[in-house]
mmCIF file of C-alpha atoms and ligand atoms in Angstrom:
data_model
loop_
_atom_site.group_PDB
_atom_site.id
_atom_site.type_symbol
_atom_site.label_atom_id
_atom_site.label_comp_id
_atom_site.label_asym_id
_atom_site.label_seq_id
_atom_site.Cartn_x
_atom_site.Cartn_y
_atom_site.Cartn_z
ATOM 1 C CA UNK A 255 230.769 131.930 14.925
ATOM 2 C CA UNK A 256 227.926 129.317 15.603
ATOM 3 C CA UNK A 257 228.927 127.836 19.215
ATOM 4 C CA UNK A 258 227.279 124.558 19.605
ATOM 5 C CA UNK A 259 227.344 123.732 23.345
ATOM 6 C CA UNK A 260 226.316 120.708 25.156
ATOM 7 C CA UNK A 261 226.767 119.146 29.076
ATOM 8 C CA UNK A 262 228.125 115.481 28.854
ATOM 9 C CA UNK A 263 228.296 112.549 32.164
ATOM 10 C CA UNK A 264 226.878 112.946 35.475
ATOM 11 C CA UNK A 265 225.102 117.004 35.554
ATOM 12 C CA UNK A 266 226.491 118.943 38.796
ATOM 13 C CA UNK A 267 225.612 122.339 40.269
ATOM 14 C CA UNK A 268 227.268 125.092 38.230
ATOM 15 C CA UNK A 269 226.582 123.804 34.546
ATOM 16 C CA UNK A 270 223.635 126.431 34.209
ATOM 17 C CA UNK A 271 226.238 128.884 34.842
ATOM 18 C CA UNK A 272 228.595 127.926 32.604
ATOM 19 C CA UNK A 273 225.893 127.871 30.089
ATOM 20 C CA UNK A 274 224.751 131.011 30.873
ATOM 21 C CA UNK A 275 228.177 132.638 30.401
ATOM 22 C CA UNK A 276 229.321 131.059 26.886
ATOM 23 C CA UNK A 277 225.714 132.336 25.714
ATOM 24 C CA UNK A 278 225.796 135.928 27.231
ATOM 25 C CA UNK A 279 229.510 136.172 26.113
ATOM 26 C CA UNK A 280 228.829 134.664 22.967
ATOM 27 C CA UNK A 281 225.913 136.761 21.964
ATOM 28 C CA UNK A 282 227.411 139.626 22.764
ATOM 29 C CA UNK A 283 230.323 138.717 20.743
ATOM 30 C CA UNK A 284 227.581 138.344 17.175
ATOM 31 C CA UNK A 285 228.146 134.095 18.230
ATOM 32 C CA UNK A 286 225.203 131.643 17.428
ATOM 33 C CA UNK A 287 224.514 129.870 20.171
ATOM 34 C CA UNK A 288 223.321 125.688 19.291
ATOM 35 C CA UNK A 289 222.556 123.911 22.470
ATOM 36 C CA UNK A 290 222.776 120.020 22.132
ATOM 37 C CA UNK A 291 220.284 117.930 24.256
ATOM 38 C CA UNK A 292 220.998 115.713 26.465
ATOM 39 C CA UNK A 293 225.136 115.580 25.494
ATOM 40 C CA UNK A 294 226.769 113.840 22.398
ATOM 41 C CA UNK A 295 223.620 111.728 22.467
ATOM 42 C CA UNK A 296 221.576 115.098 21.461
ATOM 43 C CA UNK A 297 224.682 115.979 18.529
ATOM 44 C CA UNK A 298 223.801 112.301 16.463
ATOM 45 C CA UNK A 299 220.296 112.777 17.060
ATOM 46 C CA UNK A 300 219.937 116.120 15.632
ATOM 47 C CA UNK A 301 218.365 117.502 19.029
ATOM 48 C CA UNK A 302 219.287 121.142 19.159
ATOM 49 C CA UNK A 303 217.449 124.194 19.270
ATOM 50 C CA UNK A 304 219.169 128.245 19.453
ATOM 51 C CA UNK A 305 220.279 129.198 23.268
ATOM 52 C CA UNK A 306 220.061 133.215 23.974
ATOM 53 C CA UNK A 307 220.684 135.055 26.492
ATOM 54 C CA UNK A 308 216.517 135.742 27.128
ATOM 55 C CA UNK A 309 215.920 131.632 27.077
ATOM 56 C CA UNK A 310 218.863 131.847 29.670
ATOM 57 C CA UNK A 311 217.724 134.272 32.267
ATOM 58 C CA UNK A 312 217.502 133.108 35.891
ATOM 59 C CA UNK A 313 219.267 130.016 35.310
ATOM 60 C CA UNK A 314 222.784 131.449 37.203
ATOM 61 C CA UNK A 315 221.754 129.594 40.726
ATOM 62 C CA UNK A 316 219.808 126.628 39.101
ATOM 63 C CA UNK A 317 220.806 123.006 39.879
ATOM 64 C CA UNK A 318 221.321 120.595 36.941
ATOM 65 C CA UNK A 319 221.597 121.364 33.154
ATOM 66 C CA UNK A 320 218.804 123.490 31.011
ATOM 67 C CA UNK A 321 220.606 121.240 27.903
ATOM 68 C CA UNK A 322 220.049 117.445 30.056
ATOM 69 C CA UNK A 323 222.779 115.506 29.544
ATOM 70 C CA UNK A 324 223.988 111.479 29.264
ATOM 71 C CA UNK A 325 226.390 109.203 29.652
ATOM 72 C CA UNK A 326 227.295 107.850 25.980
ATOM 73 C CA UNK A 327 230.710 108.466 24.401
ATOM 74 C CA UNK A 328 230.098 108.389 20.561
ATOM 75 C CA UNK A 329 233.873 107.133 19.910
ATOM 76 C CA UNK A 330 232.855 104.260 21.729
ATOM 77 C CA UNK A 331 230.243 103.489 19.106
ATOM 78 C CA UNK A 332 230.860 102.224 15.774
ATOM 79 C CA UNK A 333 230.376 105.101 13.106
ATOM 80 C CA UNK A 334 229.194 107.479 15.453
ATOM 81 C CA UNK A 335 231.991 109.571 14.874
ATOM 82 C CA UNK A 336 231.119 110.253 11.591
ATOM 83 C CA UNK A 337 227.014 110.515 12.354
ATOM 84 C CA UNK A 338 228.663 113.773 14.615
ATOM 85 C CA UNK A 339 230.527 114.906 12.120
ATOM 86 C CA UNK A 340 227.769 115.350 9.918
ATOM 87 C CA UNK A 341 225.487 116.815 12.175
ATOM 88 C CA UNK A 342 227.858 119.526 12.703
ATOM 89 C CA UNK A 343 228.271 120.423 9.508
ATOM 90 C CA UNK A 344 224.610 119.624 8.722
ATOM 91 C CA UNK A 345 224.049 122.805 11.899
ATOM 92 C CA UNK A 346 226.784 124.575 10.184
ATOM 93 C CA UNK A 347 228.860 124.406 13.359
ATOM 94 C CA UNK A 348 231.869 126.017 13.636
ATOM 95 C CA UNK A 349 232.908 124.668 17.288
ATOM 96 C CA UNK A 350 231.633 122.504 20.036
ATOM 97 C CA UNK A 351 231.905 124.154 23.522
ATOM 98 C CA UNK A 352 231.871 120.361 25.736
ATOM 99 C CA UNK A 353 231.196 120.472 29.108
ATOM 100 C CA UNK A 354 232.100 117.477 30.870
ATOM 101 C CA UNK A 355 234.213 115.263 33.452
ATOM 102 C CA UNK A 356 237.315 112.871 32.330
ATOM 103 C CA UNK A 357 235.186 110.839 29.660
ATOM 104 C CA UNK A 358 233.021 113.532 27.702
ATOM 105 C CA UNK A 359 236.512 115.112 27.724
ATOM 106 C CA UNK A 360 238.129 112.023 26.941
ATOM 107 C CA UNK A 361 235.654 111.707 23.819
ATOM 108 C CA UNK A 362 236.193 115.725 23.097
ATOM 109 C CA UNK A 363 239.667 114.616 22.377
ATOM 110 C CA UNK A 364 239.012 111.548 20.183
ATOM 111 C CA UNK A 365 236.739 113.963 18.096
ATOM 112 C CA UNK A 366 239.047 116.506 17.756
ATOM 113 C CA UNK A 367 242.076 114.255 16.465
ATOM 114 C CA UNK A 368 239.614 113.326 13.584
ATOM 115 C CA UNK A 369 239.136 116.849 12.559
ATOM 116 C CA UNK A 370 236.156 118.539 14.828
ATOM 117 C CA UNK A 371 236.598 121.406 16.711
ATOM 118 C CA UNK A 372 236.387 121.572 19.918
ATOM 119 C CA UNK A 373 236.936 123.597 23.374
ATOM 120 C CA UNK A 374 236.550 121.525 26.339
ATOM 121 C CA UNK A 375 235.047 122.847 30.143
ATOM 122 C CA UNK A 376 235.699 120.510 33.339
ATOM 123 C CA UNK A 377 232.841 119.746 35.511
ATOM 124 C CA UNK A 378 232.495 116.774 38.065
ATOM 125 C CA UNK A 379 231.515 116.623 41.680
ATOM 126 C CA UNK A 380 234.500 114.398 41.651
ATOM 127 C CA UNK A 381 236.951 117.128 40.694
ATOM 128 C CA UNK A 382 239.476 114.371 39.347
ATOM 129 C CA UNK A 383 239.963 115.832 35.918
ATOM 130 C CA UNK A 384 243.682 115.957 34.930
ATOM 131 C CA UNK A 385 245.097 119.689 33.391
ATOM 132 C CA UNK A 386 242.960 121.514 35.772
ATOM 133 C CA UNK A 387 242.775 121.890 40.217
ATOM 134 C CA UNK A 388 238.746 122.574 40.392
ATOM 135 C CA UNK A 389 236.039 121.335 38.186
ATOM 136 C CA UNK A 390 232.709 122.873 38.034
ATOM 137 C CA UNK A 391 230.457 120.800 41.049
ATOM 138 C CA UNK A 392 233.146 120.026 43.393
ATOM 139 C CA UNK A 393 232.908 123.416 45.720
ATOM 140 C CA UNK A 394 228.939 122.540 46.209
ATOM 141 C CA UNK A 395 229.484 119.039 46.864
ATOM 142 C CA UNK A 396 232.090 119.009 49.388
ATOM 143 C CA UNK A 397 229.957 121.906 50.989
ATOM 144 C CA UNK A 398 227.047 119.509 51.052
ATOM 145 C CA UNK A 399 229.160 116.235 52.492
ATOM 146 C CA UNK A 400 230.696 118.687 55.168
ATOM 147 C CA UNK A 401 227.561 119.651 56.378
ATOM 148 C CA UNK A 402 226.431 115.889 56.489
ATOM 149 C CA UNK A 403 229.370 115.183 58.975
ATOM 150 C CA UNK A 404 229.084 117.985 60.455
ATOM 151 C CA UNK A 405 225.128 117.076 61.728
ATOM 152 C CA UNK A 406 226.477 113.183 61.869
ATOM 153 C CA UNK A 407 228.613 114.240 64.497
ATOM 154 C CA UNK A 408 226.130 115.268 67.055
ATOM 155 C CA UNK A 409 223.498 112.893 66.082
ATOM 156 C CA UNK A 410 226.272 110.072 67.187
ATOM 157 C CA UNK A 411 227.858 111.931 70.063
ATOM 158 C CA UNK A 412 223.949 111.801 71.453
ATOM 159 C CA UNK A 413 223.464 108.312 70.578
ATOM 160 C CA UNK A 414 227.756 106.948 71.201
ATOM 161 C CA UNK A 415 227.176 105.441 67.638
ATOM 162 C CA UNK A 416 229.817 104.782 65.199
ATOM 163 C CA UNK A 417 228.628 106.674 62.237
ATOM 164 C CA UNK A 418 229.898 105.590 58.888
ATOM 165 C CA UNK A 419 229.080 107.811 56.092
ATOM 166 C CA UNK A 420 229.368 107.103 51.963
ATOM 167 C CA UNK A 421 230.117 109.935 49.565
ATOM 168 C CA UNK A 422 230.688 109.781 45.792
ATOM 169 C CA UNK A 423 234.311 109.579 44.153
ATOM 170 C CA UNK A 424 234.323 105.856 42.515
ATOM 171 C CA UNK A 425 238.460 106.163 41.550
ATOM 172 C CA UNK A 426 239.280 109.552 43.645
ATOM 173 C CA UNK A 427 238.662 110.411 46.950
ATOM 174 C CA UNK A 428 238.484 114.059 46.303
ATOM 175 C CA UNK A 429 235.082 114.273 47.919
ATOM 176 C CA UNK A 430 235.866 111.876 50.919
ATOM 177 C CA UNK A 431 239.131 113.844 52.073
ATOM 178 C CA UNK A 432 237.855 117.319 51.313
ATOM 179 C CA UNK A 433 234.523 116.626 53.116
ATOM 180 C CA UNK A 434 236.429 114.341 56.225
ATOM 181 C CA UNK A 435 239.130 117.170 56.831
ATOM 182 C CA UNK A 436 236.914 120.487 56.736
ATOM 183 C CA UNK A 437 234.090 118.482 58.646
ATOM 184 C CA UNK A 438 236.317 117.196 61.062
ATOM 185 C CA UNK A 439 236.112 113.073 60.459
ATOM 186 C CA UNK A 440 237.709 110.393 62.774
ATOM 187 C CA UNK A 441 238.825 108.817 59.611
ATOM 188 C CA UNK A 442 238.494 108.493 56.361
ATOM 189 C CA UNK A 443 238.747 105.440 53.284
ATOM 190 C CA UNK A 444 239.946 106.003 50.497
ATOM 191 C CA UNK A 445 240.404 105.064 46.675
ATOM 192 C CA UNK A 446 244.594 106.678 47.071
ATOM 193 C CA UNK A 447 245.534 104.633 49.798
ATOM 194 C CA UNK A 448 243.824 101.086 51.410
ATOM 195 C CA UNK A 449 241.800 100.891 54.446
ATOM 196 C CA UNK A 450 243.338 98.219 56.585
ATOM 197 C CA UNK A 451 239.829 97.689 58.685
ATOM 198 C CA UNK A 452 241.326 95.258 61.501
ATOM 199 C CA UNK A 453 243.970 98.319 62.256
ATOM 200 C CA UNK A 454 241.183 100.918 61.993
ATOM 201 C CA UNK A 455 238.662 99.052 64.054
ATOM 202 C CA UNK A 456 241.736 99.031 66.944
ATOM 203 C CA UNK A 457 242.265 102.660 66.297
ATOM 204 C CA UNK A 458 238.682 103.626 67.076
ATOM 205 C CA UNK A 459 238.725 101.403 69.873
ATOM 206 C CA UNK A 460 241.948 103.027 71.508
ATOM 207 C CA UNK A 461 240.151 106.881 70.891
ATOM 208 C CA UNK A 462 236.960 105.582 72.296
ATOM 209 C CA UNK A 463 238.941 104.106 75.395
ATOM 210 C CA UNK A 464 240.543 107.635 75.613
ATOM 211 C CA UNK A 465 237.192 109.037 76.167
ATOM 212 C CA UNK A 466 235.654 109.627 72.703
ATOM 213 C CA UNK A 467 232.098 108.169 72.693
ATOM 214 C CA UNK A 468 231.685 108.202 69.001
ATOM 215 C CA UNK A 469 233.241 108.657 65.518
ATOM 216 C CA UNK A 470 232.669 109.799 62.658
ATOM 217 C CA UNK A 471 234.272 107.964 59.321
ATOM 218 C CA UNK A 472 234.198 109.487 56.199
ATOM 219 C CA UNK A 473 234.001 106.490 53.115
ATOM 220 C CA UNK A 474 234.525 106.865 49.376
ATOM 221 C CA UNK A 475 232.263 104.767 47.307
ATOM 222 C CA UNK A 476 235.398 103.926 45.255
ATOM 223 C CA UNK A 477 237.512 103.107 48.974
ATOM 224 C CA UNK A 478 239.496 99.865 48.252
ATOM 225 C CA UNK A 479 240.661 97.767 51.655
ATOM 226 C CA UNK A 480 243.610 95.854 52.148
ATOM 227 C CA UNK A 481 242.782 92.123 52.630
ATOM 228 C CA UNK A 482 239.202 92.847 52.107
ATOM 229 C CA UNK A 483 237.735 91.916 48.536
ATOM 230 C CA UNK A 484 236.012 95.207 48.885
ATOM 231 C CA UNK A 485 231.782 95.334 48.423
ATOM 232 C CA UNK A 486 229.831 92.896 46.117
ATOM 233 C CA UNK A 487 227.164 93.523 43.874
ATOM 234 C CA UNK A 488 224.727 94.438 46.721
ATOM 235 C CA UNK A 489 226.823 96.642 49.302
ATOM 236 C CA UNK A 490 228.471 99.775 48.962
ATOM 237 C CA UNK A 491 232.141 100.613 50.144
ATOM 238 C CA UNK A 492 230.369 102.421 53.203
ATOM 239 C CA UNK A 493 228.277 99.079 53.895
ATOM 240 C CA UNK A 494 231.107 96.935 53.754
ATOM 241 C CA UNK A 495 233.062 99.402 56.944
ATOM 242 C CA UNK A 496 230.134 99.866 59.107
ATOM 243 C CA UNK A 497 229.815 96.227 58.952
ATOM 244 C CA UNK A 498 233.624 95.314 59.842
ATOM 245 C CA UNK A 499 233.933 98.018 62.261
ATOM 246 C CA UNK A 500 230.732 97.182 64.158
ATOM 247 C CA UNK A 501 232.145 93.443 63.965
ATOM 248 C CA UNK A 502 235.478 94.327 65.354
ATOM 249 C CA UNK A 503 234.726 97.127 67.676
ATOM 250 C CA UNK A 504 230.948 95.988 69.385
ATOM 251 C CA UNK A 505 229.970 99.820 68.930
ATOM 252 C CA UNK A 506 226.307 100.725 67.806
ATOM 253 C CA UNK A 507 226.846 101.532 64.598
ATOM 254 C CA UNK A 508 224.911 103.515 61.723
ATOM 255 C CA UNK A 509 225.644 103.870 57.761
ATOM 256 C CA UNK A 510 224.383 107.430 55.938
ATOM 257 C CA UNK A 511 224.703 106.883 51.666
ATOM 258 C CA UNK A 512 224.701 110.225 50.472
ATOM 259 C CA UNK A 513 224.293 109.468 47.147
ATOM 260 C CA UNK A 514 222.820 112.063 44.429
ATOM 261 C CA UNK A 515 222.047 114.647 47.165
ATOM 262 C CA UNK A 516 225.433 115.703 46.459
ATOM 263 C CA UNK A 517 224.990 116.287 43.426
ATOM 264 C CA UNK A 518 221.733 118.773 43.538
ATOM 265 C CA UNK A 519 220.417 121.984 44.182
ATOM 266 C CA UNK A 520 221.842 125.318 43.922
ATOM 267 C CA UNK A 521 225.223 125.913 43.192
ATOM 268 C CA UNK A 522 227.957 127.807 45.912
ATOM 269 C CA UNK A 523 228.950 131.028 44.853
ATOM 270 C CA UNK A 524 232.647 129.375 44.272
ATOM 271 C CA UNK A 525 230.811 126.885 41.883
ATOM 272 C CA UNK A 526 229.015 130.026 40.198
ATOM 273 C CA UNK A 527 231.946 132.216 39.812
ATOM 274 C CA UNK A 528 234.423 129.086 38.494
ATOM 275 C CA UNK A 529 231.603 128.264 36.081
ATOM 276 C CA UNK A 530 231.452 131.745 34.724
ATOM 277 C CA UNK A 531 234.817 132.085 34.269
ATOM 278 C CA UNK A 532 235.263 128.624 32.428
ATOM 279 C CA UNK A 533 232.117 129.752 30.237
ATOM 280 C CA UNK A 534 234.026 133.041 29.235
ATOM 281 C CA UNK A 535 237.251 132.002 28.612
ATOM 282 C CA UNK A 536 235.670 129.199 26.403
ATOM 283 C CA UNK A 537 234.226 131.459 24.522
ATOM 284 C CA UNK A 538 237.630 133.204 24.163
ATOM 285 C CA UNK A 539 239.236 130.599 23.332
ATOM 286 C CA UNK A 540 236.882 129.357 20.478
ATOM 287 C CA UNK A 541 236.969 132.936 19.109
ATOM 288 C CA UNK A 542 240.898 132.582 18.889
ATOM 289 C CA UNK A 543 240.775 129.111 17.133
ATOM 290 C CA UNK A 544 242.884 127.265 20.129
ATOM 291 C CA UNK A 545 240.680 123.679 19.401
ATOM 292 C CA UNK A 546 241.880 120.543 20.924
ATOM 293 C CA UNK A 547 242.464 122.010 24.640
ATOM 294 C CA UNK A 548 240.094 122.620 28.052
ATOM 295 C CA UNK A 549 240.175 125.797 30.106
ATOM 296 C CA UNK A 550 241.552 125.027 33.329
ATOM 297 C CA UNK A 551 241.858 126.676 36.282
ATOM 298 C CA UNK A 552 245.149 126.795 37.318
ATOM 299 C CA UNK A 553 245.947 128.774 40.573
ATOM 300 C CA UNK A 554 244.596 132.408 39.920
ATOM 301 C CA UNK A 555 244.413 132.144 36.116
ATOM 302 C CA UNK A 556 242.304 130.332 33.829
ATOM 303 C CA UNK A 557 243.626 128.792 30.854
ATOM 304 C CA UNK A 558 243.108 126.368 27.915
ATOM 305 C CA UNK A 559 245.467 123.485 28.282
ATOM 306 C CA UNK A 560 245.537 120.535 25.747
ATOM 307 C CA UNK A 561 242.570 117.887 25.797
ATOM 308 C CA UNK A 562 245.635 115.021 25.073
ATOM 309 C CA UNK A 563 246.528 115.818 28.591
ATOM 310 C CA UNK A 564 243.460 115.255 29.819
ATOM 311 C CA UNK A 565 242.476 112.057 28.328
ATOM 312 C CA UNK A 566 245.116 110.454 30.449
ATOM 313 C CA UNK A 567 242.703 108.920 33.626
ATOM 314 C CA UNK A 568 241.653 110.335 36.776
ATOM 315 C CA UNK A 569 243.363 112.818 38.686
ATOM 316 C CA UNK A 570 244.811 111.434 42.201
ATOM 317 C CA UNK A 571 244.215 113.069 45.197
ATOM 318 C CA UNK A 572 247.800 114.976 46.130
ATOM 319 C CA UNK A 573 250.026 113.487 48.858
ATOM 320 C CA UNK A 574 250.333 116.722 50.328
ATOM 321 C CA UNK A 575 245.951 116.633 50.954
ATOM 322 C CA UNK A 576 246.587 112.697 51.965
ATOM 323 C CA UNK A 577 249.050 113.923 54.600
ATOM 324 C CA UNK A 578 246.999 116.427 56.215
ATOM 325 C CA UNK A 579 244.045 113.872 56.187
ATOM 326 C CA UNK A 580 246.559 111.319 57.761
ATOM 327 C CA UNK A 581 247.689 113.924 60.715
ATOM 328 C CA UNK A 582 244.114 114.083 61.634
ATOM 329 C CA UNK A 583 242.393 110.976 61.616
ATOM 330 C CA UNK A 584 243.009 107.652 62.828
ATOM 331 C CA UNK A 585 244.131 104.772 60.708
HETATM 332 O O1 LIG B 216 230.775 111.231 37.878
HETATM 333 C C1 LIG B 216 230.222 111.797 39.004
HETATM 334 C C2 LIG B 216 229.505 110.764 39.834
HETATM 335 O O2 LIG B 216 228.639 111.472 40.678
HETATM 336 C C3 LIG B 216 230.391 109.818 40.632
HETATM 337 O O3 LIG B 216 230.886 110.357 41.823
HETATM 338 C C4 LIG B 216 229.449 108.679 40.877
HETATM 339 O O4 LIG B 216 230.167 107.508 41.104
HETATM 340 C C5 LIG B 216 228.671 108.611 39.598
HETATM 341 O O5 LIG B 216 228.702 109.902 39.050
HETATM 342 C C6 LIG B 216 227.238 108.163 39.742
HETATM 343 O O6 LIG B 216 226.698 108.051 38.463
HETATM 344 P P1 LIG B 216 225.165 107.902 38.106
HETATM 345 O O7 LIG B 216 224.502 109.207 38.421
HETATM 346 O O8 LIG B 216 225.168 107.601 36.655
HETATM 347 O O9 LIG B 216 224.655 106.806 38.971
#
């Protein structure tokens, strides 16, 4: 088969793997491999060059993506659809191996109902991709925005600050409940569920009073706040708490944005071994002609589940993750 592959949205640690694997796998299977630069962008552009296993040696523990990638969804765009079309059977493509979050997917699908065929792989450091419980990224950056609350915590227990810090998820809070339970947060906001500040400013104040003399509160940059219009277009979700806490509570109060330093450097060995095992059994799955779906891990297995299920929005946080983050933290 000739497997033309490409990374789509926001890159995250683990795509190199993935990459790695559907080429390995693929070559050893007699595939072509096509990598596609920088995403769909690279398909209507023509910008692809052969992928082999030598070209993709030593790229297992890399950050990032060898292919580059972008945010542009060619179903979005007039006639694009048909300029990718073409270029696939211009490459003599038999499949496109996509790896992306909710909207590359979201476009996989829209390609596939007109007649292309594709297998899908979920990445995002946001892990809110429906038909599957991990996407590639997530592992690595809830590992990073751990350890940032983890070393926020004694920086503010030195100082008795209030230490607000952002992390990505702009419509899950994947990141911000993941991060504020295994690094042990005071409390966290959320996209699932609004932040009533006035009650959580009085809830700090009561575990200070008890003999706390700082906290630590976890924000999601998508957190929405009830009576609160939320941040303009100059603040940040994390701004807009350490501003109404400090307010309402008189603590010394600091903001940490996290930002893209979650999404960097080296993948986990969880990322590395998820991303392998997505690469593979996309590979698999192309070989047995099973277009239209993702491969998803599901539990212990891995399997390719229909892209119309994933085209459906972001994937919540569970209640059963919001209720251990609400036994733990103050609201
Ligand atoms: O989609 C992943 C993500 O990291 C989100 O968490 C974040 O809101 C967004 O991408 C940032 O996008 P960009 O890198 O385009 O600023």
């Amino acid at each position: 088969m000739r497997i033309g592959l490409l990374t789509g949205g926001g890159d995250c640690p683990g795509l190199d793997a993935a990459i790695r694997a559907v080429v390995r796998v693929g070559e050893d299977s007699g595939d072509e491999i096509i990598g596609f630069r920088h995403g769909w962008r690279g398909v209507v552009d023509g910008e692809a060059w052969p992928l082999t296993t030598q070209e993709t040696k030593g790229i297992l523990q890399q950050g990032g993506t060898i292919l580059g990638t972008a945010r542009y969804h060619p179903d979005e765009h007039e006639g694009d659809v048909d300029k990718v079309r073409a270029a696939i059977d211009r490459s003599r493509i038999d499949v496109l191996v996509v790896i992306g979050g909710d909207g590359t997917l979201g476009s996989a699908h829209q390609l596939a109902l007109s007649g292309i065929p594709v297998v899908g792989i979920p990445k995002t450091i946001d892990n809110d991709v429906p038909g599957t419980n991990r996407c590639i990224g997530f592992d690595t950056a809830a590992t990073i925005a751990t350890e940032a609350v983890d070393r926020l915590h004694t920086t503010g227990e030195s100082h008795d600050r209030l230490m607000v810090v952002e992390v990505m998820g702009r419509t899950t809070g994947w990141l911000a409940v993941s991060a504020g339970i295994a690094g042990g947060a005071d409390a966290i906001c959320m996209p699932e569920e609004p932040t009533d500040l006035g009650r959580l400013a009085k809830a700090i104040r009561r575990r200070h009073d008890r003999g706390s003399s700082s906290s630590v509160v976890v924000v999601a940059e998508g957190a929405v706040f009830d009576g609160h219009p939320g941040p303009g277009p100059q603040h940040s979700a994390g701004a807009v708490v350490a501003d109404e806490l400090k307010e309402c509570t008189g603590y010394e109060t600091r903001l940490t944005v996290l930002g893209h330093v979650q999404r960097g450097g080296t993948p986990t060995a969880t990322d590395r071994l998820l991303a392998t095992r997505l690469g593979v059994a996309a590979v698999h799955t192309a070989h047995a002609h099973t277009f239209d779906t993702m491969v998803a891990s599901l539990d212990e297995r891995i399997e390719a589940v229909s892209l119309a299920g994933v085209a459906v929005g972001p994937r919540p946080v569970p209640t059963n993750l919001l209720d251990v983050a609400r036994q733990l933290t103050v609201r």
